[in-house]
């Protein structure tokens, strides 16, 4: 209660927190829908109301409100039968336990030695993984080592915005994450289209590019081998014309163009200028 009161104080003027019995909250939502059918989108909230939950109303930035909600946490000891929400490790090093606890450590499979009449843990021990159930001996070990691995506080489960209800973890996604995901999906669809040979607008550019590359390869092969093709003939004429112009310039022979008084020399000089 004190923790929730502090959270309410931090959010004063920015958000309103309502707590109550789940059955009453569901009934209130259904009554609102019955009174105004246009608010039927509120039904999306009903599956989210379970466990020890509450509603937070705000018009401010959702990420900021979420941060203020979740920053107030208090450490909690591990209790037998509880489900571990995080990984719990026992660090290597000295402890405050006396030699009489050696048998207890050995029963848990923890390698230890006695150093200055105290138990020293030889290697780091992974005691719990997320989702593991805390056993009685594990809870007792953490108590003896004065380790409080858990913390409790308000956790944002879902966001209801403009009629849509989505998981809170989506707030952590950035524009870059969304862009990368979209590009990955486009790549997968394009690969699938290629694989089943089904044309789509996603791989049209790839088809054009591949065709252009194949045409250029054929043209280069035709020019290299001297075997004329419909695609290589224009390039052959262009290359021959360039060779003739280079020969004329090298021999300082500048013939007149038919139907024009301009000479190749004047063209060449203009190009140089």
Short mmCIF file of C-alpha atoms in Angstrom, two decimals:
data_model
loop_
_atom_site.label_atom_id
_atom_site.label_comp_id
_atom_site.label_asym_id
_atom_site.label_seq_id
_atom_site.Cartn_x
_atom_site.Cartn_y
_atom_site.Cartn_z
CA UNK A 1 0.00 0.00 0.00
CA UNK A 2 2.82 2.40 0.86
CA UNK A 3 4.59 1.60 -2.40
CA UNK A 4 1.43 2.19 -4.47
CA UNK A 5 0.79 5.43 -2.59
CA UNK A 6 4.26 6.66 -3.51
CA UNK A 7 3.67 5.77 -7.17
CA UNK A 8 0.38 7.68 -7.14
CA UNK A 9 2.18 10.69 -5.68
CA UNK A 10 4.86 10.57 -8.40
CA UNK A 11 2.18 10.45 -11.11
CA UNK A 12 -0.04 13.16 -9.65
CA UNK A 13 -1.28 15.41 -12.43
CA UNK A 14 -0.07 13.01 -15.13
CA UNK A 15 -2.03 9.79 -14.59
CA UNK A 16 -4.77 8.23 -12.46
CA UNK A 17 -4.42 4.73 -11.02
CA UNK A 18 -7.55 2.74 -10.24
CA UNK A 19 -7.40 -0.54 -8.33
CA UNK A 20 -10.29 -2.83 -7.52
CA UNK A 21 -11.69 -6.32 -7.69
CA UNK A 22 -11.45 -7.81 -11.14
CA UNK A 23 -15.14 -8.79 -11.21
CA UNK A 24 -16.19 -5.22 -10.41
CA UNK A 25 -13.87 -3.74 -13.05
CA UNK A 26 -15.22 -6.13 -15.68
CA UNK A 27 -18.81 -5.29 -14.66
CA UNK A 28 -18.09 -1.55 -14.90
CA UNK A 29 -16.70 -1.97 -18.42
CA UNK A 30 -19.67 -4.07 -19.51
CA UNK A 31 -22.08 -1.48 -18.05
CA UNK A 32 -20.36 1.27 -20.06
CA UNK A 33 -20.67 -0.82 -23.25
CA UNK A 34 -24.34 -1.52 -22.55
CA UNK A 35 -25.05 2.17 -21.98
CA UNK A 36 -23.13 3.24 -25.10
CA UNK A 37 -22.69 0.51 -27.76
CA UNK A 38 -20.23 2.77 -29.61
CA UNK A 39 -17.73 1.91 -26.89
CA UNK A 40 -17.81 -1.80 -27.69
CA UNK A 41 -14.05 -1.60 -28.37
CA UNK A 42 -13.59 -1.62 -24.59
CA UNK A 43 -14.27 -5.36 -24.74
CA UNK A 44 -10.62 -5.74 -25.77
CA UNK A 45 -9.71 -4.88 -22.18
CA UNK A 46 -11.70 -7.69 -20.55
CA UNK A 47 -9.22 -10.56 -21.26
CA UNK A 48 -6.43 -8.45 -19.74
CA UNK A 49 -8.16 -8.03 -16.38
CA UNK A 50 -6.88 -10.96 -14.36
CA UNK A 51 -4.65 -11.49 -11.37
CA UNK A 52 -3.62 -8.56 -9.21
CA UNK A 53 -4.12 -5.76 -11.72
CA UNK A 54 -5.26 -2.18 -11.99
CA UNK A 55 -5.97 0.45 -14.63
CA UNK A 56 -3.88 3.54 -15.34
CA UNK A 57 -5.47 6.44 -17.23
CA UNK A 58 -3.29 9.08 -18.86
CA UNK A 59 -3.05 11.51 -21.76
CA UNK A 60 0.72 11.94 -21.40
CA UNK A 61 3.52 10.09 -23.15
CA UNK A 62 2.99 6.39 -22.50
CA UNK A 63 6.71 5.55 -22.30
CA UNK A 64 7.27 8.22 -19.64
CA UNK A 65 4.33 7.01 -17.54
CA UNK A 66 5.50 3.41 -17.86
CA UNK A 67 8.98 4.35 -16.63
CA UNK A 68 7.58 6.13 -13.58
CA UNK A 69 5.30 3.19 -12.83
CA UNK A 70 8.05 0.60 -12.92
CA UNK A 71 10.95 2.52 -11.35
CA UNK A 72 9.55 2.08 -7.85
CA UNK A 73 10.65 -1.43 -6.87
CA UNK A 74 11.50 -3.06 -3.57
CA UNK A 75 13.79 -6.06 -3.00
CA UNK A 76 12.16 -9.32 -1.94
CA UNK A 77 13.56 -12.57 -0.59
CA UNK A 78 12.99 -15.88 -2.34
CA UNK A 79 10.27 -18.03 -0.81
CA UNK A 80 9.84 -21.75 -1.28
CA UNK A 81 7.31 -22.54 -3.98
CA UNK A 82 7.65 -19.18 -5.72
CA UNK A 83 8.45 -18.98 -9.44
CA UNK A 84 11.71 -17.21 -10.19
CA UNK A 85 11.18 -14.30 -12.61
CA UNK A 86 14.92 -13.83 -13.16
CA UNK A 87 18.13 -15.84 -13.19
CA UNK A 88 19.76 -16.11 -9.76
CA UNK A 89 23.47 -16.79 -9.37
CA UNK A 90 25.65 -17.20 -6.29
CA UNK A 91 28.94 -15.36 -6.81
CA UNK A 92 32.25 -17.01 -6.04
CA UNK A 93 34.14 -15.72 -3.01
CA UNK A 94 33.97 -15.51 0.74
CA UNK A 95 30.80 -15.74 2.80
CA UNK A 96 29.81 -15.08 6.39
CA UNK A 97 28.92 -18.75 6.98
CA UNK A 98 30.90 -20.84 9.43
CA UNK A 99 32.39 -24.32 8.81
CA UNK A 100 29.29 -25.97 10.26
CA UNK A 101 27.39 -25.13 7.05
CA UNK A 102 29.77 -27.15 4.85
CA UNK A 103 27.46 -30.18 4.75
CA UNK A 104 24.55 -27.98 3.71
CA UNK A 105 26.59 -26.56 0.82
CA UNK A 106 27.70 -30.03 -0.27
CA UNK A 107 24.08 -31.21 -0.32
CA UNK A 108 23.35 -28.47 -2.85
CA UNK A 109 26.35 -29.46 -4.98
CA UNK A 110 28.32 -26.26 -4.26
CA UNK A 111 32.11 -26.56 -4.11
CA UNK A 112 33.54 -24.77 -1.11
CA UNK A 113 36.61 -24.53 1.09
CA UNK A 114 37.34 -23.16 4.53
CA UNK A 115 39.28 -19.90 4.57
CA UNK A 116 39.90 -18.09 7.88
CA UNK A 117 37.18 -20.13 9.55
CA UNK A 118 34.61 -19.05 6.95
CA UNK A 119 33.15 -20.87 3.96
CA UNK A 120 34.43 -19.69 0.59
CA UNK A 121 32.56 -20.59 -2.61
CA UNK A 122 35.05 -21.71 -5.25
CA UNK A 123 33.03 -21.00 -8.42
CA UNK A 124 29.96 -19.06 -9.40
CA UNK A 125 26.79 -21.12 -9.11
CA UNK A 126 23.68 -20.70 -11.27
CA UNK A 127 21.04 -21.42 -8.68
CA UNK A 128 17.83 -20.54 -10.53
CA UNK A 129 16.73 -19.86 -14.07
CA UNK A 130 13.70 -17.76 -15.09
CA UNK A 131 10.60 -19.88 -14.61
CA UNK A 132 12.18 -22.27 -12.07
CA UNK A 133 10.32 -23.10 -8.89
CA UNK A 134 12.22 -22.16 -5.75
CA UNK A 135 12.86 -25.18 -3.53
CA UNK A 136 13.01 -25.07 0.27
CA UNK A 137 16.79 -25.62 0.34
CA UNK A 138 17.40 -22.91 -2.30
CA UNK A 139 15.30 -20.42 -0.36
CA UNK A 140 17.18 -21.32 2.84
CA UNK A 141 20.55 -20.91 1.11
CA UNK A 142 19.65 -17.45 -0.18
CA UNK A 143 18.43 -16.48 3.28
CA UNK A 144 21.66 -17.63 4.91
CA UNK A 145 23.74 -15.73 2.35
CA UNK A 146 21.53 -12.65 2.88
CA UNK A 147 20.67 -12.48 -0.83
CA UNK A 148 17.35 -10.94 -1.89
CA UNK A 149 17.26 -11.79 -5.60
CA UNK A 150 13.75 -10.70 -6.42
CA UNK A 151 12.01 -7.35 -6.52
CA UNK A 152 8.34 -6.48 -6.58
CA UNK A 153 6.59 -3.50 -8.06
CA UNK A 154 4.13 -2.43 -10.72
CA UNK A 155 4.62 -4.03 -14.14
CA UNK A 156 2.96 -2.71 -17.30
CA UNK A 157 1.26 -5.64 -18.99
CA UNK A 158 -0.71 -4.09 -21.85
CA UNK A 159 -1.52 -0.76 -23.49
CA UNK A 160 -5.01 0.28 -24.62
CA UNK A 161 -4.78 3.10 -27.16
CA UNK A 162 -7.28 4.28 -29.78
CA UNK A 163 -9.24 1.06 -29.45
CA UNK A 164 -6.23 -1.23 -29.85
CA UNK A 165 -4.87 -3.36 -27.03
CA UNK A 166 -1.25 -4.50 -27.41
CA UNK A 167 1.54 -5.90 -25.25
CA UNK A 168 3.68 -3.37 -23.38
CA UNK A 169 6.98 -4.75 -24.71
CA UNK A 170 6.13 -3.17 -28.09
CA UNK A 171 6.97 0.19 -26.51
CA UNK A 172 10.61 -0.89 -26.49
CA UNK A 173 10.71 -1.21 -30.27
CA UNK A 174 12.37 1.62 -32.20
CA UNK A 175 11.77 2.78 -35.77
CA UNK A 176 14.96 0.99 -36.80
CA UNK A 177 13.65 -2.28 -35.33
CA UNK A 178 10.39 -1.93 -37.25
CA UNK A 179 12.23 -1.06 -40.51
CA UNK A 180 14.55 -4.06 -40.14
CA UNK A 181 11.59 -6.37 -39.52
CA UNK A 182 9.72 -5.05 -42.57
CA UNK A 183 12.80 -5.47 -44.79
CA UNK A 184 13.27 -9.01 -43.46
CA UNK A 185 9.65 -9.88 -44.33
CA UNK A 186 10.02 -8.38 -47.82
CA UNK A 187 13.19 -10.41 -48.33
CA UNK A 188 11.47 -13.61 -47.20
CA UNK A 189 8.49 -13.02 -49.52
CA UNK A 190 10.80 -12.22 -52.44
CA UNK A 191 12.81 -15.40 -51.84
CA UNK A 192 9.59 -17.40 -51.67
CA UNK A 193 8.38 -15.88 -54.97
CA UNK A 194 11.66 -16.82 -56.64
CA UNK A 195 11.54 -20.31 -55.15
CA UNK A 196 8.06 -21.14 -56.46
CA UNK A 197 8.56 -19.09 -59.67
CA UNK A 198 5.51 -16.96 -58.90
CA UNK A 199 5.83 -13.36 -60.20
CA UNK A 200 5.08 -10.52 -57.81
CA UNK A 201 5.80 -6.80 -57.66
CA UNK A 202 8.35 -7.45 -54.89
CA UNK A 203 10.80 -9.18 -57.21
CA UNK A 204 10.05 -7.39 -60.51
CA UNK A 205 13.09 -5.11 -60.05
CA UNK A 206 15.27 -8.14 -59.38
CA UNK A 207 14.03 -9.80 -62.58
CA UNK A 208 14.79 -6.66 -64.65
CA UNK A 209 18.23 -6.31 -63.08
CA UNK A 210 19.04 -9.98 -63.74
CA UNK A 211 17.90 -9.65 -67.37
CA UNK A 212 20.00 -6.52 -67.90
CA UNK A 213 23.03 -8.22 -66.42
CA UNK A 214 22.56 -11.28 -68.65
CA UNK A 215 22.24 -9.08 -71.77
CA UNK A 216 25.42 -7.20 -70.85
CA UNK A 217 27.23 -10.50 -70.32
CA UNK A 218 26.14 -11.70 -73.78
CA UNK A 219 27.23 -8.43 -75.38
CA UNK A 220 30.66 -8.59 -73.72
CA UNK A 221 31.05 -12.20 -74.84
CA UNK A 222 30.10 -11.31 -78.44
CA UNK A 223 32.56 -8.40 -78.53
CA UNK A 224 35.31 -10.48 -76.95
CA UNK A 225 34.95 -13.41 -79.37
CA UNK A 226 34.23 -11.23 -82.44
CA UNK A 227 30.99 -13.06 -83.09
CA UNK A 228 28.35 -10.48 -84.13
CA UNK A 229 24.90 -10.52 -82.64
CA UNK A 230 21.97 -8.14 -82.82
CA UNK A 231 22.94 -6.73 -79.44
CA UNK A 232 26.67 -6.36 -80.11
CA UNK A 233 26.57 -4.81 -83.64
CA UNK A 234 25.78 -1.23 -82.46
CA UNK A 235 28.66 -1.43 -79.99
CA UNK A 236 30.96 -2.80 -82.70
CA UNK A 237 30.16 0.18 -84.97
CA UNK A 238 30.68 2.58 -82.07
CA UNK A 239 34.04 1.05 -81.19
CA UNK A 240 35.14 1.10 -84.87
CA UNK A 241 34.16 4.75 -85.22
CA UNK A 242 36.12 5.61 -82.07
CA UNK A 243 39.18 3.78 -83.43
CA UNK A 244 38.95 5.68 -86.76
CA UNK A 245 38.71 9.02 -84.97
CA UNK A 246 41.74 8.15 -82.83
CA UNK A 247 43.67 7.17 -85.98
CA UNK A 248 42.81 10.47 -87.73
CA UNK A 249 43.88 12.50 -84.71
CA UNK A 250 47.13 10.53 -84.43
CA UNK A 251 47.90 11.08 -88.16
CA UNK A 252 46.73 14.72 -88.00
CA UNK A 253 44.32 13.97 -90.81
CA UNK A 254 41.06 15.81 -90.37
CA UNK A 255 38.55 15.02 -93.15
CA UNK A 256 35.47 17.15 -93.71
CA UNK A 257 32.12 15.80 -92.75
CA UNK A 258 29.79 15.24 -95.68
CA UNK A 259 27.36 18.12 -96.09
CA UNK A 260 29.23 20.33 -93.64
CA UNK A 261 32.21 22.66 -93.82
CA UNK A 262 33.22 21.77 -90.26
CA UNK A 263 36.26 19.57 -90.06
CA UNK A 264 37.14 16.91 -87.55
CA UNK A 265 39.93 19.20 -86.36
CA UNK A 266 37.49 21.93 -85.41
CA UNK A 267 35.35 19.35 -83.62
CA UNK A 268 38.36 18.03 -81.81
CA UNK A 269 39.52 21.55 -80.84
CA UNK A 270 36.04 22.44 -79.62
CA UNK A 271 36.03 19.28 -77.53
CA UNK A 272 39.42 20.18 -76.06
CA UNK A 273 38.22 23.72 -75.28
#
